[in-house]
Short mmCIF file of C-alpha atoms in Angstrom, two decimals:
data_model
loop_
_atom_site.label_atom_id
_atom_site.label_comp_id
_atom_site.label_asym_id
_atom_site.label_seq_id
_atom_site.Cartn_x
_atom_site.Cartn_y
_atom_site.Cartn_z
CA MET A 3 -112.34 32.44 -0.49
CA LEU A 4 -114.09 33.03 2.97
CA LEU A 5 -116.95 35.06 1.78
CA GLY A 6 -118.16 33.57 -1.84
CA SER A 7 -120.29 35.63 -4.17
CA CYS A 8 -123.47 33.54 -4.06
CA ALA A 9 -126.69 35.25 -3.22
CA GLY A 10 -129.49 33.98 -0.79
CA ALA A 11 -128.67 33.13 2.87
CA ALA A 12 -129.76 29.37 2.27
CA ALA A 13 -131.77 27.19 0.03
CA GLY A 14 -135.54 27.99 -0.41
CA GLY A 15 -135.75 31.69 -0.49
CA PRO A 16 -138.71 33.45 -0.30
CA GLN A 17 -141.80 32.06 -2.27
CA LYS A 18 -144.82 33.51 -2.81
CA VAL A 19 -147.94 31.91 -1.81
CA ALA A 20 -151.62 33.19 -2.00
CA CYS A 21 -152.25 32.88 1.82
CA TYR A 22 -151.20 31.34 4.81
CA SER A 23 -153.33 29.00 7.12
CA ILE A 24 -151.77 28.14 10.36
CA GLU A 25 -153.07 25.61 12.95
CA PRO A 26 -151.52 24.33 16.19
CA ALA A 27 -150.05 20.72 15.74
CA ARG A 28 -152.24 19.41 18.50
CA GLY A 29 -155.66 20.55 19.21
CA ASP A 30 -155.34 20.01 23.14
CA SER A 31 -152.17 21.69 23.42
CA LYS A 32 -152.33 25.48 24.65
CA ALA A 33 -148.87 26.08 23.75
CA ASP A 34 -149.21 25.25 20.40
CA ALA A 35 -152.59 27.16 19.83
CA ARG A 36 -150.76 30.19 21.78
CA TRP A 37 -147.83 29.85 19.16
CA ALA A 38 -150.14 29.53 16.02
CA ALA A 39 -151.93 32.34 16.86
CA TYR A 40 -148.87 34.45 17.58
CA LEU A 41 -147.33 33.60 14.16
CA ALA A 42 -150.66 34.31 12.43
CA GLY A 43 -150.79 37.93 14.00
CA GLN A 44 -147.10 38.56 13.11
CA ILE A 45 -148.35 37.83 9.43
CA GLU A 46 -151.23 40.03 9.62
CA ARG A 47 -149.45 43.05 11.46
CA ARG A 48 -146.53 42.83 9.02
CA SER A 49 -149.09 42.33 5.83
CA ARG A 50 -148.91 44.91 3.07
CA THR A 51 -152.30 43.26 1.52
CA ALA A 52 -155.49 41.83 3.01
CA ASP A 53 -156.29 38.48 3.99
CA LEU A 54 -153.02 36.86 4.12
CA VAL A 55 -153.98 34.69 6.93
CA VAL A 56 -157.08 32.68 6.31
CA PRO A 57 -159.17 30.13 8.68
CA ALA A 58 -158.18 26.52 8.44
CA GLY A 59 -159.21 24.70 5.68
CA GLU A 60 -160.09 27.64 3.63
CA GLY A 61 -157.11 28.27 1.40
CA GLY A 62 -157.51 26.03 -1.38
CA ASP A 63 -154.38 24.39 -3.19
CA SER A 64 -152.52 27.99 -3.41
CA CYS A 65 -152.60 28.38 0.55
CA LEU A 66 -149.40 27.28 2.53
CA TYR A 67 -150.44 25.21 5.82
CA ILE A 68 -148.36 25.63 8.65
CA GLU A 69 -148.50 23.48 11.80
CA VAL A 70 -146.71 24.68 14.89
CA CYS A 71 -145.74 22.55 17.81
CA VAL A 72 -143.85 23.04 21.18
CA ASP A 73 -142.60 19.68 22.26
CA ALA A 74 -139.80 19.45 25.11
CA GLY A 75 -139.27 15.58 23.73
CA LEU A 76 -138.15 16.67 20.53
CA ASP A 77 -134.73 15.00 19.24
CA HIS A 78 -133.57 18.62 18.47
CA ASP A 79 -133.88 22.16 19.69
CA TYR A 80 -135.68 23.19 16.31
CA GLU A 81 -137.36 21.69 13.24
CA LEU A 82 -138.50 23.03 10.25
CA ARG A 83 -140.31 20.23 8.10
CA ARG A 84 -141.46 20.74 4.62
CA SER A 85 -143.95 18.32 2.87
CA ASP A 86 -146.60 18.50 0.32
CA GLY A 87 -149.03 19.16 2.74
CA GLY A 88 -147.45 22.15 3.77
CA ILE A 89 -144.78 23.41 6.61
CA SER A 90 -144.40 22.08 10.27
CA LEU A 91 -142.50 24.42 12.90
CA ALA A 92 -141.31 22.54 16.10
CA ALA A 93 -139.02 23.53 18.98
CA ARG A 94 -138.32 22.22 22.36
CA ASP A 95 -139.24 25.35 24.48
CA ASP A 96 -140.92 28.94 24.06
CA GLY A 97 -137.52 30.43 23.72
CA LYS A 98 -136.49 28.36 20.64
CA MET A 99 -139.91 28.78 19.15
CA LEU A 100 -139.76 32.44 19.30
CA TRP A 101 -136.58 32.34 17.34
CA LEU A 102 -137.91 29.53 14.94
CA VAL A 103 -140.94 31.84 13.97
CA TYR A 104 -139.11 34.97 13.19
CA GLN A 105 -136.61 32.81 11.16
CA PHE A 106 -139.68 31.62 8.81
CA LEU A 107 -141.02 35.10 9.06
CA SER A 108 -137.76 36.30 7.90
CA GLY A 109 -138.12 34.24 4.90
CA CYS A 110 -141.34 35.50 3.85
CA GLY A 111 -140.12 38.51 2.56
CA ASP A 112 -141.79 38.30 -1.02
CA GLY A 113 -142.77 42.02 -0.88
CA ARG A 114 -146.33 41.37 0.75
CA ILE A 115 -144.80 40.94 4.42
CA ASP A 116 -142.50 43.66 5.95
CA VAL A 117 -139.52 41.94 6.98
CA SER A 118 -137.14 45.19 7.19
CA ASP A 119 -136.72 44.96 10.70
CA LEU A 120 -135.25 41.38 10.96
CA ALA A 121 -132.13 39.75 10.50
CA PRO A 122 -131.97 37.65 7.24
CA ALA A 123 -133.08 33.92 8.06
CA SER A 124 -130.32 31.47 8.73
CA ILE A 125 -131.92 28.15 7.91
CA SER A 126 -133.86 26.88 4.99
CA ARG A 127 -137.30 27.21 4.30
CA ASP A 128 -137.26 23.61 2.76
CA GLY A 129 -136.14 21.98 5.77
CA ALA A 130 -133.85 22.29 8.83
CA GLU A 131 -133.25 20.85 12.15
CA GLY A 132 -130.66 21.47 14.70
CA ASP A 133 -129.39 22.26 18.50
CA PHE A 134 -128.12 25.63 19.30
CA ALA A 135 -124.39 25.18 19.80
CA PHE A 136 -124.08 27.25 22.79
CA GLU A 137 -126.73 27.94 25.96
CA TYR A 138 -125.32 31.20 26.29
CA ARG A 139 -124.76 33.59 23.19
CA GLY A 140 -123.63 37.06 24.28
CA ILE A 141 -122.79 39.89 21.94
CA TYR A 142 -122.22 43.44 23.54
CA SER A 143 -122.74 45.62 20.40
CA PRO A 144 -124.60 48.53 19.41
CA SER A 145 -126.62 46.23 16.92
CA ASN A 146 -127.52 43.94 19.98
CA SER A 147 -129.05 46.42 22.25
CA ASP A 148 -132.51 46.19 21.72
CA PRO A 149 -134.17 43.88 24.59
CA GLU A 150 -137.15 43.10 22.35
CA LEU A 151 -134.98 42.13 19.61
CA MET A 152 -132.75 40.02 21.29
CA PRO A 153 -135.03 37.05 22.02
CA ILE A 154 -135.91 37.14 18.26
CA THR A 155 -132.27 36.59 17.47
CA ALA A 156 -131.60 34.19 20.26
CA THR A 157 -128.98 36.43 21.62
CA HIS A 158 -128.10 37.79 25.17
CA ASN A 159 -126.40 41.08 26.49
CA VAL A 160 -124.84 41.42 29.61
CA ASP A 161 -126.66 44.72 30.45
CA TYR A 162 -130.07 42.68 30.75
CA ASP A 163 -129.17 38.98 31.44
CA TRP A 164 -126.52 39.20 34.34
CA ALA A 165 -127.35 40.52 37.92
CA LEU A 166 -123.40 41.51 38.13
CA TRP A 167 -121.13 41.18 35.43
CA GLY A 168 -117.19 41.96 34.71
CA HIS A 169 -114.66 43.54 36.81
CA ASN A 170 -117.58 45.35 38.82
CA LEU A 171 -117.47 43.72 42.15
CA ARG A 172 -117.30 46.92 44.04
CA ARG A 173 -120.85 47.78 43.04
CA VAL A 174 -122.06 45.45 45.85
CA PHE A 175 -120.99 47.90 48.25
CA GLY A 176 -122.94 51.01 46.82
CA GLY A 177 -119.91 53.15 47.61
CA ASP A 178 -116.99 53.42 49.05
CA VAL A 179 -115.44 50.03 49.92
CA PRO A 180 -114.26 49.57 53.16
CA GLU A 181 -110.67 48.83 54.13
CA ALA A 182 -111.51 45.76 55.58
CA ALA A 183 -112.51 44.46 52.13
CA LEU A 184 -109.29 45.60 50.31
CA ALA A 185 -106.36 43.44 49.65
CA ARG A 186 -103.08 43.78 51.71
CA SER A 187 -99.51 42.70 50.65
CA ALA A 188 -97.50 40.23 52.53
CA ASP A 189 -96.30 43.18 54.90
CA GLY A 190 -99.60 44.36 55.72
CA LYS A 191 -99.81 47.20 53.42
CA LEU A 192 -103.26 48.18 52.02
CA ARG A 193 -103.55 47.75 48.26
CA LYS A 194 -106.63 49.70 47.38
CA GLU A 195 -106.61 48.52 43.72
CA GLN A 196 -107.61 44.97 44.57
CA LEU A 197 -110.22 43.22 46.69
CA CYS A 198 -109.50 40.67 49.48
CA PHE A 199 -111.58 37.64 49.02
CA SER A 200 -111.14 36.17 52.51
CA SER A 201 -112.86 39.55 53.68
CA GLU A 202 -116.22 38.77 55.73
CA GLU A 203 -117.33 42.29 54.91
CA LEU A 204 -116.67 41.46 51.08
CA TYR A 205 -118.75 38.45 51.44
CA ARG A 206 -121.58 39.91 53.27
CA ALA A 207 -121.89 42.87 50.83
CA VAL A 208 -122.12 40.32 48.14
CA GLU A 209 -124.74 38.16 49.90
CA THR A 210 -126.97 41.39 50.36
CA PHE A 211 -126.32 41.88 46.75
CA VAL A 212 -127.51 38.74 45.55
CA VAL A 213 -130.47 38.71 47.97
CA ASP A 214 -131.81 42.29 46.45
CA TYR A 215 -131.46 40.82 43.06
CA GLY A 216 -134.02 37.90 43.99
CA GLY A 217 -131.32 35.07 44.62
CA GLU A 218 -133.49 33.56 47.23
CA ALA A 219 -136.64 33.50 44.99
CA PRO A 220 -137.60 30.47 42.32
CA ALA A 221 -136.96 31.78 39.07
CA ASP A 222 -137.33 30.76 35.39
CA GLU A 223 -134.19 31.25 34.55
CA THR A 224 -130.83 31.22 36.78
CA ALA A 225 -129.42 34.27 37.81
CA ARG A 226 -125.65 35.06 36.75
CA PHE A 227 -123.31 36.92 38.90
CA ALA A 228 -119.85 37.33 37.98
CA ILE A 229 -117.40 37.21 41.06
CA MET A 230 -114.00 38.35 39.72
CA PRO A 231 -111.01 40.04 41.03
CA ASP A 232 -110.34 43.97 39.79
CA ASP A 233 -108.70 43.92 36.44
CA ASN A 234 -105.12 43.97 37.40
CA LYS A 235 -102.58 41.66 38.63
CA THR A 236 -102.72 42.61 42.21
CA VAL A 237 -103.12 39.44 44.63
CA CYS A 238 -104.23 39.94 48.21
CA LEU A 239 -101.59 38.14 50.57
CA CYS A 240 -103.22 38.84 54.10
CA SER A 241 -102.76 36.09 56.28
CA ARG A 242 -106.32 34.69 55.59
CA CYS A 243 -105.62 34.28 51.62
CA ARG A 244 -102.25 33.14 52.08
CA LYS A 245 -103.50 30.64 54.43
CA ALA A 246 -106.18 29.76 51.53
CA GLY A 247 -103.50 28.86 49.11
CA ASN A 248 -102.81 32.53 47.52
CA THR A 249 -99.43 33.26 45.86
CA ALA A 250 -98.06 36.36 44.38
CA ALA A 251 -99.38 35.65 40.91
CA SER A 252 -102.45 33.51 41.90
CA ALA A 253 -105.75 34.85 43.72
CA THR A 254 -107.52 31.49 42.60
CA PRO A 255 -107.74 29.81 46.01
CA ALA A 256 -109.27 32.47 48.00
CA VAL A 257 -111.72 33.48 44.81
CA SER A 258 -112.58 30.03 44.62
CA ARG A 259 -113.38 29.73 48.63
CA MET A 260 -115.80 32.34 48.21
CA LEU A 261 -117.27 31.21 45.40
CA LYS A 262 -118.02 27.73 46.88
CA ARG A 263 -119.73 29.45 49.98
CA LEU A 264 -122.00 31.76 47.56
CA ALA A 265 -122.78 28.68 45.39
CA GLY A 266 -123.98 26.78 48.52
CA ARG A 267 -125.79 29.79 49.95
CA PHE A 268 -127.92 30.23 46.74
CA PRO A 269 -128.31 26.97 44.88
CA ARG A 270 -130.54 28.78 42.06
CA CYS A 271 -127.84 31.06 41.02
CA THR A 272 -124.83 30.70 39.07
CA PHE A 273 -121.60 32.14 40.28
CA PHE A 274 -118.60 32.68 37.39
CA THR A 275 -115.36 33.66 37.76
CA SER A 276 -112.69 34.54 35.31
CA SER A 277 -109.82 32.62 33.97
CA TYR A 278 -107.60 35.89 33.62
CA HIS A 279 -104.76 37.56 35.03
CA THR A 280 -104.46 36.36 38.69
CA THR A 281 -107.62 33.47 38.21
CA ALA A 282 -106.06 32.34 34.82
CA GLN A 283 -105.29 28.71 36.56
CA PRO A 284 -108.37 26.55 37.28
CA PRO A 285 -108.76 25.41 41.55
CA ALA A 286 -107.45 22.51 42.68
CA GLY A 287 -110.67 20.51 43.11
CA ARG A 288 -114.18 20.25 41.94
CA MET A 289 -116.48 23.23 42.34
CA PRO A 290 -120.04 23.10 42.96
CA ASP A 291 -122.56 22.76 39.83
CA ASN A 292 -123.89 26.33 40.00
CA VAL A 293 -120.07 27.60 39.57
CA GLY A 294 -118.79 28.50 36.16
CA VAL A 295 -115.84 30.19 34.31
CA LEU A 296 -115.44 32.76 31.82
CA VAL A 297 -112.29 32.06 29.92
CA SER A 298 -110.80 34.96 28.26
CA ALA A 299 -109.60 34.31 24.73
CA ILE A 300 -107.26 37.54 24.56
CA ASN A 301 -104.27 35.20 23.78
CA LEU A 302 -105.87 33.48 21.10
CA PRO A 303 -104.95 35.43 17.99
CA MET A 304 -107.82 36.87 15.97
CA ARG A 305 -106.84 34.96 12.44
CA THR A 306 -108.08 32.18 10.26
CA ALA A 307 -106.25 28.91 9.75
CA LEU A 308 -106.40 28.81 13.70
CA ALA A 309 -106.64 24.92 14.09
CA GLY A 310 -103.41 23.34 15.21
CA SER A 311 -101.52 26.27 16.02
CA GLY A 312 -99.55 26.72 19.33
CA GLU A 313 -101.85 29.07 20.57
CA ALA A 314 -104.95 26.96 20.12
CA VAL A 315 -103.41 23.99 21.52
CA ALA A 316 -102.47 26.18 24.72
CA PHE A 317 -106.04 27.60 24.86
CA SER A 318 -107.51 24.09 24.51
CA ARG A 319 -105.71 22.66 27.38
CA LEU A 320 -106.54 25.65 29.46
CA VAL A 321 -110.37 24.75 28.73
CA GLU A 322 -110.21 20.98 29.32
CA ARG A 323 -108.50 21.83 32.60
CA TRP A 324 -111.39 24.12 33.71
CA ARG A 325 -113.92 21.66 32.43
CA LYS A 326 -112.68 19.09 35.35
CA VAL A 327 -113.64 21.26 37.85
CA VAL A 328 -116.67 23.62 36.86
CA ASP A 329 -119.61 22.67 35.14
CA ARG A 330 -120.07 25.72 32.78
CA VAL A 331 -117.23 26.98 30.64
CA TYR A 332 -117.95 30.21 28.97
CA VAL A 333 -115.37 31.98 26.53
CA TRP A 334 -115.38 35.65 26.97
CA ASP A 335 -113.98 36.58 23.34
CA TYR A 336 -113.48 39.84 21.11
CA MET A 337 -114.95 40.98 17.92
CA ARG A 338 -113.43 44.46 17.51
CA ASN A 339 -110.22 46.59 17.25
CA PHE A 340 -110.32 48.66 20.61
CA ASP A 341 -108.19 51.10 19.37
CA ASP A 342 -110.25 51.98 16.27
CA TYR A 343 -113.82 51.31 16.01
CA LEU A 344 -114.14 52.73 12.73
CA THR A 345 -111.93 51.29 10.50
CA PRO A 346 -113.42 48.19 8.97
CA TYR A 347 -112.31 44.88 11.03
CA PRO A 348 -113.16 42.11 8.93
CA CYS A 349 -113.22 39.24 11.25
CA LEU A 350 -116.17 36.88 10.43
CA GLY A 351 -113.81 34.33 8.75
CA ALA A 352 -111.62 34.18 12.03
CA VAL A 353 -114.69 34.30 14.41
CA GLN A 354 -116.32 31.40 12.62
CA GLU A 355 -113.08 29.40 13.11
CA ARG A 356 -113.01 30.09 16.75
CA LEU A 357 -116.39 29.05 17.21
CA ARG A 358 -115.96 25.99 15.75
CA LEU A 359 -112.95 25.27 18.28
CA PHE A 360 -115.03 26.58 21.08
CA ARG A 361 -117.82 23.98 19.97
CA SER A 362 -115.41 21.20 19.92
CA LEU A 363 -113.95 21.74 23.35
CA GLY A 364 -117.51 21.38 24.92
CA VAL A 365 -117.68 25.33 25.62
CA ARG A 366 -121.46 26.07 27.01
CA GLY A 367 -121.38 29.82 26.44
CA VAL A 368 -119.89 32.58 24.26
CA PHE A 369 -119.91 36.32 25.04
CA TYR A 370 -118.48 38.57 22.31
CA ASN A 371 -116.95 42.13 23.62
CA GLY A 372 -117.83 44.53 21.13
CA SER A 373 -117.85 48.35 20.81
CA SER A 374 -121.19 49.14 22.83
CA PRO A 375 -122.22 51.74 23.27
CA TYR A 376 -120.07 53.31 20.07
CA TYR A 377 -120.96 52.94 16.66
CA SER A 378 -118.24 50.51 14.75
CA SER A 379 -118.15 50.11 10.99
CA PHE A 380 -120.20 46.89 9.58
CA ASP A 381 -121.61 46.55 13.17
CA ASP A 382 -125.04 45.79 11.88
CA VAL A 383 -123.73 42.92 9.23
CA GLN A 384 -121.32 41.61 11.65
CA THR A 385 -123.52 41.09 14.61
CA ALA A 386 -126.48 39.68 12.69
CA ALA A 387 -123.48 37.11 11.36
CA ILE A 388 -122.37 36.45 14.87
CA ALA A 389 -125.42 35.99 16.13
CA ALA A 390 -126.57 33.24 13.53
CA MET A 391 -123.06 31.34 14.10
CA LEU A 392 -123.60 31.28 17.66
CA VAL A 393 -126.86 29.14 16.83
CA ASN A 394 -124.73 27.06 14.16
CA PRO A 395 -120.90 27.73 13.74
CA ASP A 396 -121.09 25.67 10.39
CA LEU A 397 -123.44 28.51 8.84
CA PRO A 398 -122.70 29.22 5.27
CA LEU A 399 -121.18 32.32 5.78
CA SER A 400 -120.29 33.49 2.29
CA SER A 401 -124.13 33.78 1.40
CA TYR A 402 -125.40 34.67 4.65
CA ALA A 403 -123.26 37.74 4.67
CA ASP A 404 -124.32 38.52 1.40
CA SER A 405 -127.84 38.33 2.65
CA CYS A 406 -127.27 40.61 5.43
CA PHE A 407 -125.83 43.39 3.13
CA SER A 408 -128.71 42.85 0.77
CA ARG A 409 -131.40 43.00 3.86
CA TYR A 410 -129.68 46.08 5.24
CA TYR A 411 -128.26 47.68 2.03
CA PRO A 412 -130.64 47.05 -0.74
CA VAL A 413 -129.10 50.03 -2.87
CA THR A 414 -125.58 49.81 -2.01
CA ALA A 415 -125.02 46.27 -1.52
CA GLY A 416 -123.37 46.03 -4.80
CA VAL A 417 -120.84 48.00 -3.59
CA LEU A 418 -120.57 47.21 0.19
CA ALA A 419 -120.39 43.34 -0.25
CA PRO A 420 -117.30 42.75 -2.75
CA ALA A 421 -115.60 45.47 -1.17
CA TYR A 422 -116.02 43.62 2.70
CA ARG A 423 -115.61 40.28 1.12
CA SER A 424 -112.29 41.30 -0.57
CA TRP A 425 -111.16 42.44 2.95
CA GLU A 426 -111.90 39.18 4.61
CA ASP A 427 -110.02 37.30 1.53
CA ALA A 428 -107.17 39.51 2.45
CA VAL A 429 -106.76 38.55 6.05
CA ALA A 430 -107.16 34.84 5.03
CA ARG A 431 -104.95 35.02 1.96
CA ARG A 432 -102.17 36.82 4.35
CA GLY A 433 -102.51 34.52 7.09
CA ALA A 434 -102.82 37.77 9.18
CA THR A 435 -103.76 38.30 12.79
CA LEU A 436 -106.17 41.14 13.22
CA PRO A 437 -105.16 43.01 16.21
CA PHE A 438 -107.47 43.73 19.39
CA TYR A 439 -105.47 46.83 19.91
CA GLY A 440 -103.60 48.29 17.16
CA GLY A 441 -103.47 51.18 14.62
CA ILE A 442 -103.90 52.05 10.93
CA ARG A 443 -100.58 50.69 10.17
CA ASP A 444 -101.86 47.04 11.37
CA ALA A 445 -105.16 47.44 9.01
CA VAL A 446 -102.54 47.93 6.10
CA LYS A 447 -100.66 45.19 6.94
CA THR A 448 -103.49 42.70 7.32
CA TRP A 449 -106.04 43.67 4.74
CA LEU A 450 -106.47 47.57 3.52
CA GLU A 451 -105.02 48.38 0.45
CA PRO A 452 -105.02 52.15 0.62
CA ALA A 453 -105.74 52.99 -3.05
CA ALA A 454 -108.33 50.12 -3.28
CA TYR A 455 -109.94 51.63 -0.04
CA ALA A 456 -110.33 55.37 -1.82
CA ALA A 457 -111.86 53.86 -4.68
CA TYR A 458 -114.46 52.04 -2.63
CA CYS A 459 -115.17 55.27 -0.59
CA ASP A 460 -115.51 57.27 -3.74
CA SER A 461 -117.87 54.27 -5.05
CA LEU A 462 -119.96 54.34 -2.18
CA ASP A 463 -120.50 57.78 -1.95
CA ARG A 464 -121.87 57.94 -5.50
CA ARG A 465 -124.35 55.14 -5.29
CA ALA A 466 -125.19 56.44 -1.62
CA LYS A 467 -126.93 59.42 -3.20
CA ARG A 468 -129.53 57.21 -4.40
CA THR A 469 -130.65 55.89 -1.07
CA VAL A 470 -133.52 56.82 1.39
CA ASP A 471 -135.14 55.90 4.62
CA ALA A 472 -133.59 53.22 6.80
CA GLU A 473 -130.45 52.61 4.29
CA ARG A 474 -129.53 56.24 4.15
CA THR A 475 -129.40 56.58 8.06
CA ARG A 476 -127.13 53.57 8.13
CA LEU A 477 -125.08 54.90 5.44
CA ASN A 478 -124.70 58.28 6.84
CA ARG A 479 -122.83 56.76 9.93
CA LEU A 480 -120.64 54.52 7.57
CA LEU A 481 -119.88 57.10 5.12
CA THR A 482 -118.84 59.37 8.13
CA ALA A 483 -116.60 56.41 9.56
CA THR A 484 -114.85 56.48 6.12
CA TRP A 485 -113.45 60.13 6.50
CA PHE A 486 -111.74 58.76 9.76
CA THR A 487 -110.03 55.88 8.36
CA ARG A 488 -108.81 58.03 5.23
CA LEU A 489 -107.44 60.62 7.96
CA GLU A 490 -105.64 57.84 9.68
CA LEU A 491 -104.04 57.00 6.43
CA LEU A 492 -102.92 60.52 5.55
CA ARG A 493 -101.13 60.49 9.18
CA VAL A 494 -98.98 57.71 8.11
CA GLY A 495 -98.39 58.78 5.01
CA CYS A 496 -100.39 56.55 2.76
CA GLY A 497 -103.54 58.58 1.86
CA GLY A 498 -103.15 59.60 -1.39
CA GLN A 499 -104.24 62.84 -3.10
CA VAL A 500 -107.48 63.50 -1.06
CA PRO A 501 -107.34 66.48 1.02
CA GLY A 502 -106.88 66.41 4.63
CA ALA A 503 -109.00 69.34 5.15
CA ARG A 504 -111.95 67.54 3.17
CA CYS A 505 -111.55 64.41 5.42
CA VAL A 506 -111.83 66.45 8.55
CA ASP A 507 -115.09 68.37 7.36
CA GLY A 508 -116.56 64.70 6.31
CA LEU A 509 -115.84 63.66 9.78
CA ARG A 510 -117.32 66.37 11.77
CA GLY A 511 -120.67 64.72 10.77
CA TYR A 512 -120.31 62.43 13.47
CA LYS A 513 -122.10 65.24 15.73
CA ALA A 514 -125.24 64.23 14.08
CA PHE A 515 -124.94 60.94 15.59
CA GLU A 516 -125.09 60.06 19.56
CA ASP A 517 -123.20 56.90 19.28
CA MET A 518 -120.14 58.35 17.21
CA SER A 519 -118.80 60.48 19.94
CA ASP A 520 -115.55 58.12 20.48
CA TYR A 521 -113.53 55.95 18.15
CA LYS A 522 -111.75 53.92 20.59
CA GLU A 523 -112.22 52.42 23.96
CA THR A 524 -109.86 55.03 25.92
CA ASN A 525 -109.37 58.48 25.42
CA GLY A 526 -111.24 58.26 22.12
CA SER A 527 -112.84 61.49 21.56
CA LEU A 528 -113.54 62.30 18.07
CA ASP A 529 -113.97 66.11 19.15
CA LYS A 530 -110.24 66.11 20.39
CA TYR A 531 -109.11 63.95 17.60
CA ILE A 532 -110.63 66.70 15.23
CA LYS A 533 -108.72 69.48 17.27
CA GLY A 534 -105.53 67.86 16.56
CA TRP A 535 -106.01 67.75 12.94
CA GLU A 536 -107.01 71.63 13.10
CA LYS A 537 -104.05 72.47 15.40
CA ALA A 538 -101.69 70.75 13.11
CA LYS A 539 -102.74 73.02 10.09
CA HIS A 540 -101.53 75.99 12.06
#
């Protein structure tokens, strides 16, 4: 069973202590002192009782003594050590320490410290040490859109940490693209749907864009720019691109030549291309150290028991080829059914296997493409679990998922956690592949049993009436989404006895939520969907 039923994220759950005494590990370290003060301040701010933090040496035997240390020479990215004298928190840098502080805080939820805004801790307070599995941990989902929370969960989001992302290179012109920057066929005909990577106009526009984004200034973190062709299979075959080596199927030569030029011009920046469509194959020679690639995992099936499959072998070979020519290989992966955001997508077990594969291949970063900005059922739990697995793919997923349900849905976790667990189990048991683009029949084929789903919806609705505050807000969205799935089941003739009018009325509740206007990536208006059902009644 992929998701077991044991409770608690890890050994060493919340333990009540009388007070906390927090000190820097080294008296002469400004960094240690700063982080000790930060941790003390967070406990005081979140405390529901007075005097939880006491000065050093004044707490007595019932006090938990904590030392804080930032040390670039640590053997691991983070260490939490417990002894008879208390706990020591150590990390290699400020970013890791921020994550570690909130891991500790999240495990302090004994009723006196409010941690309701934090994801459950993924490390044990009895002791833990390790290294982050990936340097880049991107999640593009509604639950990972707060720039103040992302450092706390050690995640990234392309809206904040890339100066230029995805297939958006035309942005560098700030308006219309000049013809000189557009692709041409071998006979000279203009191909407006694609760019010419031998174009001087394109290079100069990119150069200006990078300068404007601070590409020439010293920076604490390397600026990232995605230099990708438009999202189609057209290749520029002008004389200059053909001379660079372009073929009808490959734009890699001309794109690589531009990347080399940009990398030399801006050594403080990192330039990524994609391994996708016309740039799927790597260049022939070694690229500069500040060039990377985003390898698309679109052809890697979203299923468990992935290891050893033909698709996994082919993907592994592609990554290995790219690693020979670029310093940074990132993977562009997926965590949603982009034709249906509202029907649950039980992918966590499959995602864990993928992350273990990526780590074994030496991949340095992973980007998970979700449903942002639109709501997706269970996005909160899945985002928290994926964030934790991007740090440690060997996370005990079963207990961590349960802890997420308990944290976010304290009243209804008894309904939600077993139901979600059963769906993950069905995917594994059936050896099924979850689609990246699929309909309700695919859900029924892979995990959804209509009668059991109807019983789950009814049980959740009854239990939800007992909820308040944040849990009620989360459940209002989740319950609204269930009406969409039930309508889809009715549409294909397996919706049971529930009246369609009741489902339509329930789904109309989406209007209360700004992030529920669309149910899929393209042409997904819920307003039009409901009007379609209303029209069918007449």
